[in-house]
Amino acid sequence: MAKQSSVASMLAVAALALLLGASMLALALLLLRAFPARVQSIGVCYGVNGDNLPSASDVVQLYQSNGINLMRIYFPDTNALNALSGSNIGVIMDVPNSDLSSLASDPNAAATWVQNNVQAFPAVSFRYIAVGNEVSGGDTNSILPAMQNVNSALANAGLGNIKVSTAVQSGVTQGFPPSQGSFSQGYMGPIAQYLQSTGAPLLCNVYPYFAYTGNEAQIDLSYALFTSSGTVVQDGSNAYQNLFDALVDTFVSALENAGAGNVGVVVSESGWPSAGGDAATPGNAQTYNQNLINHAGQGTPKRPGPIETYIFAMFNEDQKQGAETERHFGLFNPDKSPAYPINFS
């Protein structure tokens, strides 16, 4: 995306020179420098459920040395927040699911949470507060009121520029092809409409890996890895060559069908495991994640343009619960060496 933007910017300068005359070219160049080319919005999720991981300050340096300018953290991690202060790395910070009930029922609790975890770190570049991650069961009733209370607390603190959302997985949608997408969970409609009223995006965890392994009889591996040679799914005028786009656009259609078509989509998690399950190899993980980085600047058939995307995850987390694959999503080893070659530029 950066190269495409640079080419477009150079063409714009040439046009200005023709219109204004060569004597104005210097002014045009100065204006261009004032508005630098937009770069890809690629971040990485920073999980800490592992042994022998680097210090938070070393992790922030690792992000910076690889040109990663966005991070997601899953709770108010004081070490990470101190390390992020002054780094200019944009941050998604989660409200843990365990806190939803108290924040939903008590605006004062939300104000205290914001004071302790956001206001206390004025040099951190917070982008979004994710009120819950893949919340399920009865706790889903707390998502919207907790979002509302956190949003009000941020506004009262003069931090209304920080958007409040929640992170959901593809199981909250239904329908195929993507244009038929809708929300399968009743609580999502009011959340979508609230996001439309505040201008915040929906945070979506998008995993072609799990869609593929859950239906290998009908989904080709190349479609999941961005390596299909041509269109796999034709949906009206939209042609889908990869499963990632199809999953994202199912969310987009669900938002539209919920009366919230202006809500943006941020891919708050996506990745591929390198071990522990079907098709979980270092080669496939490298192929998926590199292609995801390369693709994020293009957008989807329904939403062309850069998609803010967070790869899961920075490190393998050997202490994480669940299936074996959950412990093998890391891009880097604990000694900060790459788990496999990856280029973020």
mmCIF file of C-alpha atoms in Angstrom, residues 3 134 141 146 196 264:
data_model
loop_
_atom_site.group_PDB
_atom_site.id
_atom_site.type_symbol
_atom_site.label_atom_id
_atom_site.label_comp_id
_atom_site.label_asym_id
_atom_site.label_seq_id
_atom_site.Cartn_x
_atom_site.Cartn_y
_atom_site.Cartn_z
ATOM 1 C CA LYS A 3 4.288 1.937 -2.716
ATOM 2 C CA GLU A 134 -15.647 -13.282 21.909
ATOM 3 C CA ASN A 141 -26.154 -9.100 28.011
ATOM 4 C CA ALA A 146 -20.582 -1.827 29.528
ATOM 5 C CA GLN A 196 -23.063 3.433 14.054
ATOM 6 C CA GLY A 264 -16.296 0.058 9.757
#
